[in-house]
Coordinates of C-alpha atoms in Angstrom, one line a residue:
X1 CA -5.8 8.8 2.8
X2 CA -6.9 5.6 4.5
X3 CA -10.2 4.1 3.2
X4 CA -12.5 3.9 6.2
X5 CA -14.7 1.3 4.5
X6 CA -11.9 -1.3 4.3
X7 CA -11.9 -3.9 7.0
X8 CA -8.6 -5.2 8.2
X9 CA -8.2 -8.8 9.2
X10 CA -7.3 -9.3 12.9
X11 CA -4.5 -11.7 11.9
X12 CA -2.3 -9.0 10.3
X13 CA 0.3 -11.2 8.8
X14 CA 2.5 -10.5 5.8
X15 CA 0.9 -11.3 2.4
X16 CA -2.6 -10.2 3.5
X17 CA -4.4 -8.1 0.9
X18 CA -5.7 -5.4 3.2
X19 CA -3.8 -2.5 1.6
X20 CA -4.8 -3.7 -1.9
X21 CA -8.5 -4.1 -1.3
X22 CA -9.5 -0.5 -2.4
X23 CA -8.1 -1.4 -5.8
X24 CA -9.2 -5.1 -6.0
X25 CA -12.8 -4.3 -5.0
X26 CA -13.1 -2.2 -8.2
X27 CA -12.4 -5.3 -10.3
X28 CA -14.7 -7.7 -8.4
X29 CA -18.3 -8.3 -9.5
X30 CA -20.9 -5.9 -8.0
X31 CA -23.2 -8.8 -7.3
X32 CA -21.8 -12.0 -5.8
X33 CA -23.9 -14.9 -4.5
X34 CA -21.5 -17.5 -3.1
X35 CA -18.1 -16.1 -2.5
X36 CA -15.4 -18.8 -2.6
X37 CA -11.8 -18.5 -1.5
X38 CA -9.4 -21.4 -1.7
X39 CA -6.4 -19.6 -0.1
X40 CA -8.1 -17.5 2.5
X41 CA -5.0 -16.7 4.7
X42 CA -5.7 -13.7 7.0
X43 CA -9.0 -13.0 5.3
X44 CA -9.0 -9.3 4.4
X45 CA -10.2 -10.3 0.9
X46 CA -13.5 -11.9 2.0
X47 CA -14.0 -9.3 4.7
X48 CA -14.1 -6.7 1.9
X49 CA -16.3 -8.5 -0.6
X50 CA -20.1 -8.5 -1.0
X51 CA -21.2 -12.1 -1.1
X52 CA -24.4 -13.5 0.2
X53 CA -22.5 -16.4 1.7
X54 CA -18.8 -17.3 2.1
X55 CA -17.2 -20.7 1.6
X56 CA -13.5 -20.4 2.6
X57 CA -10.5 -22.6 2.7
X58 CA -6.8 -22.8 3.6
X59 CA -4.4 -25.7 3.5
X60 CA -2.8 -24.5 6.8
X61 CA -4.6 -26.2 9.7
X62 CA -3.8 -23.5 12.2
X63 CA -5.0 -20.6 9.9
X64 CA -8.4 -22.3 9.7
X65 CA -8.4 -23.1 13.5
X66 CA -7.7 -19.4 14.2
X67 CA -10.6 -18.2 12.0
X68 CA -13.0 -20.7 13.6
X69 CA -11.9 -20.0 17.2
X70 CA -12.1 -16.2 16.9
X71 CA -15.3 -16.4 14.8
X72 CA -17.2 -18.4 17.4
X73 CA -17.2 -15.4 19.6
X74 CA -19.2 -13.3 17.1
X75 CA -22.2 -13.1 19.5
X76 CA -20.0 -12.9 22.6
X77 CA -17.4 -10.2 21.9
X78 CA -16.8 -9.3 25.6
X79 CA -16.1 -12.8 26.5
X80 CA -13.3 -13.0 23.9
X81 CA -11.7 -9.8 25.0
X82 CA -11.8 -10.9 28.6
X83 CA -10.2 -14.2 27.8
X84 CA -7.4 -12.5 25.8
X85 CA -6.8 -9.9 28.5
X86 CA -6.6 -12.6 31.1
X87 CA -3.9 -14.4 29.1
X88 CA -2.0 -11.1 28.5
X89 CA -2.1 -10.3 32.3
X90 CA -1.1 -13.8 33.3
X91 CA 2.0 -13.8 31.1
X92 CA 2.8 -10.1 31.9
X93 CA 2.7 -8.8 28.3
X94 CA 2.3 -5.2 27.5
X95 CA -1.1 -4.1 26.2
X96 CA -1.1 -0.5 25.0
X97 CA -4.8 -0.7 24.2
X98 CA -5.5 -0.9 28.0
X99 CA -2.7 1.4 29.1
X100 CA -0.3 -1.3 30.1
X101 CA 2.7 0.3 28.5
X102 CA 6.5 -0.1 28.3
X103 CA 8.3 2.0 31.0
X104 CA 9.6 5.3 29.5
X105 CA 13.2 4.5 30.5
X106 CA 13.0 1.3 28.4
X107 CA 11.6 3.3 25.5
X108 CA 14.5 5.7 25.7
X109 CA 17.1 2.9 25.9
X110 CA 15.6 0.8 23.1
X111 CA 14.0 3.4 20.8
X112 CA 13.0 1.1 18.0
X113 CA 12.7 -2.2 19.8
X114 CA 11.3 -1.5 23.2
X115 CA 8.2 -3.7 22.8
X116 CA 10.4 -6.7 21.9
X117 CA 12.7 -6.1 24.8
X118 CA 9.8 -5.7 27.3
X119 CA 7.8 -8.7 26.1
X120 CA 10.5 -11.2 25.2
X121 CA 10.5 -13.3 28.3
X122 CA 6.7 -13.3 28.6
X123 CA 6.4 -14.2 25.0
X124 CA 8.8 -17.1 25.3
X125 CA 6.8 -18.4 28.3
X126 CA 3.6 -18.1 26.3
X127 CA 5.2 -19.8 23.3
X128 CA 6.4 -22.7 25.5
X129 CA 3.0 -23.2 27.0
X130 CA 1.3 -23.2 23.6
X131 CA 3.8 -25.8 22.4
X132 CA 2.9 -28.0 25.3
X133 CA -0.8 -27.9 24.4
X134 CA -1.6 -26.8 20.8
X135 CA -5.3 -27.0 21.4
X136 CA -5.4 -23.5 23.1
X137 CA -5.9 -21.5 20.0
X138 CA -6.3 -18.2 21.8
X139 CA -2.6 -18.5 22.9
X140 CA -1.7 -19.0 19.3
X141 CA -3.6 -15.9 18.4
X142 CA -1.6 -13.9 21.0
X143 CA 1.6 -15.4 19.6
X144 CA 0.5 -14.1 16.2
X145 CA -0.2 -10.6 17.6
X146 CA 3.1 -10.4 19.6
X147 CA 5.3 -12.4 17.2
X148 CA 7.7 -11.1 14.6
X149 CA 5.9 -10.0 11.4
X150 CA 2.6 -11.6 12.6
X151 CA 3.7 -14.9 11.0
X152 CA 2.6 -18.5 11.8
X153 CA 5.7 -20.7 11.6
X154 CA 6.4 -24.1 13.0
X155 CA 9.7 -26.0 13.0
X156 CA 10.4 -29.6 11.9
X157 CA 9.4 -30.8 15.3
X158 CA 6.0 -29.2 15.0
X159 CA 6.6 -26.4 17.5
X160 CA 5.8 -22.8 17.0
X161 CA 9.2 -21.1 16.7
X162 CA 8.6 -17.4 15.7
X163 CA 10.6 -14.9 17.8
X164 CA 9.0 -12.0 19.6
X165 CA 8.1 -8.9 17.6
X166 CA 8.2 -5.2 18.3
X167 CA 4.4 -5.0 18.7
X168 CA 1.6 -5.5 21.2
X169 CA -2.1 -5.6 21.6
X170 CA -3.0 -2.0 20.6
X171 CA -6.1 -0.1 19.3
X172 CA -5.6 -1.5 15.8
X173 CA -5.8 -5.1 17.1
X174 CA -8.9 -4.3 19.1
X175 CA -10.6 -2.5 16.2
X176 CA -9.8 -5.3 13.7
X177 CA -11.2 -7.9 16.1
X178 CA -14.4 -5.9 16.5
X179 CA -14.8 -5.5 12.8
X180 CA -14.1 -9.2 12.2
X181 CA -16.7 -10.3 14.8
X182 CA -19.3 -7.9 13.4
X183 CA -18.8 -9.4 9.9
X184 CA -19.0 -13.0 11.2
X185 CA -22.2 -12.2 13.0
X186 CA -23.9 -10.7 9.9
X187 CA -22.9 -13.3 7.3
X188 CA -23.0 -17.0 6.6
X189 CA -19.4 -18.2 6.7
X190 CA -17.9 -21.7 6.6
X191 CA -14.3 -22.8 6.7
X192 CA -12.5 -25.8 5.2
X193 CA -9.0 -27.2 5.6
X194 CA -8.2 -28.9 2.3
X195 CA -5.8 -28.5 -0.6
X196 CA -7.3 -26.0 -3.0
X197 CA -8.4 -28.5 -5.7
X198 CA -10.1 -30.8 -3.3
X199 CA -11.9 -27.8 -1.8
X200 CA -13.0 -26.5 -5.2
X201 CA -14.1 -30.0 -6.4
X202 CA -16.6 -30.1 -3.5
X203 CA -18.2 -26.8 -4.3
X204 CA -21.7 -26.6 -5.7
X205 CA -21.3 -23.6 -8.0
X206 CA -24.2 -21.3 -8.7
X207 CA -24.7 -18.8 -11.5
X208 CA -23.4 -15.9 -9.4
X209 CA -20.6 -17.8 -7.6
X210 CA -17.3 -16.0 -7.5
X211 CA -13.9 -17.5 -6.8
X212 CA -11.2 -15.2 -5.4
X213 CA -7.7 -16.6 -5.4
X214 CA -4.6 -15.3 -3.6
X215 CA -2.2 -18.3 -4.1
X216 CA 1.4 -18.6 -3.1
X217 CA 3.6 -16.5 -5.4
X218 CA 5.9 -18.6 -7.5
X219 CA 8.7 -16.1 -7.8
X220 CA 8.6 -14.9 -4.2
X221 CA 10.8 -16.5 -1.6
X222 CA 8.6 -15.6 1.4
X223 CA 7.9 -18.3 4.0
X224 CA 4.3 -19.0 2.8
X225 CA 5.4 -19.6 -0.8
X226 CA 8.2 -22.2 -0.3
X227 CA 6.1 -25.2 -1.2
X228 CA 4.8 -23.8 -4.4
X229 CA 6.5 -24.7 -7.7
X230 CA 6.2 -24.6 -11.5
X231 CA 4.0 -27.7 -11.6
X232 CA 1.5 -26.2 -9.1
X233 CA 1.5 -22.9 -11.0
X234 CA 0.7 -24.7 -14.2
X235 CA -2.0 -26.8 -12.6
X236 CA -3.7 -23.7 -11.2
X237 CA -3.7 -21.9 -14.5
X238 CA -5.3 -25.0 -16.2
X239 CA -7.8 -25.3 -13.4
X240 CA -8.9 -21.7 -13.8
X241 CA -9.3 -22.2 -17.6
X242 CA -11.7 -25.1 -16.7
X243 CA -13.7 -22.9 -14.4
X244 CA -13.9 -20.3 -17.1
X245 CA -15.2 -22.9 -19.6
X246 CA -17.9 -23.6 -17.1
X247 CA -18.9 -19.9 -16.8
X248 CA -17.6 -19.5 -13.3
X249 CA -16.4 -16.0 -12.4
X250 CA -12.9 -15.7 -10.8
X251 CA -10.2 -13.2 -9.9
X252 CA -6.6 -14.0 -9.0
X253 CA -3.6 -12.0 -7.7
X254 CA 0.0 -12.8 -8.6
X255 CA 3.5 -11.5 -9.1
X256 CA 4.6 -11.1 -12.7
X257 CA 8.1 -9.9 -12.0
X258 CA 10.1 -9.8 -8.8
X259 CA 13.8 -9.1 -8.1
X260 CA 14.8 -9.9 -11.7
X261 CA 12.6 -13.0 -12.0
X262 CA 9.7 -13.2 -14.4
X263 CA 6.7 -15.5 -14.0
X264 CA 6.4 -16.3 -17.7
X265 CA 3.8 -19.0 -17.4
X266 CA 1.3 -16.8 -15.5
X267 CA 2.1 -13.8 -17.7
X268 CA 1.3 -15.7 -20.9
X269 CA -1.8 -17.3 -19.4
X270 CA -3.1 -13.9 -18.1
X271 CA -3.4 -12.6 -21.7
X272 CA -6.6 -14.6 -22.2
X273 CA -8.3 -12.6 -19.5
X274 CA -8.6 -9.1 -18.1
X275 CA -5.4 -8.2 -16.3
X276 CA -4.9 -5.1 -14.2
X277 CA -1.7 -3.7 -12.6
X278 CA -1.9 -3.5 -8.8
X279 CA 0.0 -0.7 -7.1
X280 CA 1.6 -2.5 -4.2
X281 CA 4.7 -2.3 -2.0
X282 CA 5.3 -6.1 -2.0
X283 CA 7.1 -7.2 1.2
X284 CA 8.3 -10.7 2.1
X285 CA 8.9 -12.2 5.5
X286 CA 12.7 -12.5 4.9
X287 CA 13.2 -9.0 3.6
X288 CA 11.1 -6.1 4.8
X289 CA 12.3 -3.6 2.2
X290 CA 9.9 -2.3 -0.4
X291 CA 10.2 -4.1 -3.7
X292 CA 10.1 -1.3 -6.2
X293 CA 11.0 -3.6 -9.1
X294 CA 8.0 -6.0 -8.4
X295 CA 4.9 -6.0 -10.6
X296 CA 1.8 -7.4 -9.0
X297 CA -1.4 -8.0 -11.0
X298 CA -5.0 -9.0 -10.7
X299 CA -6.4 -11.2 -13.4
X300 CA -10.1 -11.9 -13.8
X301 CA -12.6 -13.3 -16.4
X302 CA -15.2 -10.8 -15.3
X303 CA -16.0 -7.9 -17.6

């Protein structure tokens, strides 16, 4: 049964911790002052935590721009929806939330891919216009919503190159945006665009600070994880040991095993702390099948 108390990020992309939050919340401190997240991604983790303030970071420039752009409408919800719907109508995209649906004959002809068939040309037009002017972040948001697997991907020329997905702006998108804006209105939230160490080095930690980490997974080949390597994994483990020595609370998710690979470094390191198995259906961008042989864990120095 779906947990009604769990907020879903309006960015939806693969790797987001939305489905795991009912489990992870059980292992997070009940009292958090400053919530700190170096790899914020879509944001379902911070949206489901209980901090007094939120200091968030991602090395991906466009991820941070999306959070800032959407968040600035926290006190102007209707304006955001009007702007998004204007763009949707201008490009001729479907919008099932508003009853702008794919014709029934197309649904019959393309039973599993009718959104992609209907929106393809409009999506390519939108993508082309965004690549001409990458300052229009609301266009990028719609590319994320209508794109394949809700990914953010740019080619070597710096152009967004994700193909159209079999999705549209539906009730789930509307609800997630509403919840996100409500959260941003109620809380003190700031975003940074740095590598994770530079970000953490600039933090003024307090007694009840808590660092939540969802880093790239070393033994996964999904798009987001390609720049991560053994050296970075080792560096992260050592950095967390240093935080622990300073009495700073943390929690981190990771894959211990995946498709016959073992993350030995992280597994051995995790034995120093409290490690919990996480029941997940790990999915990567390149392969949407459920990974029944994968073992995902949450490691924390909190009691």
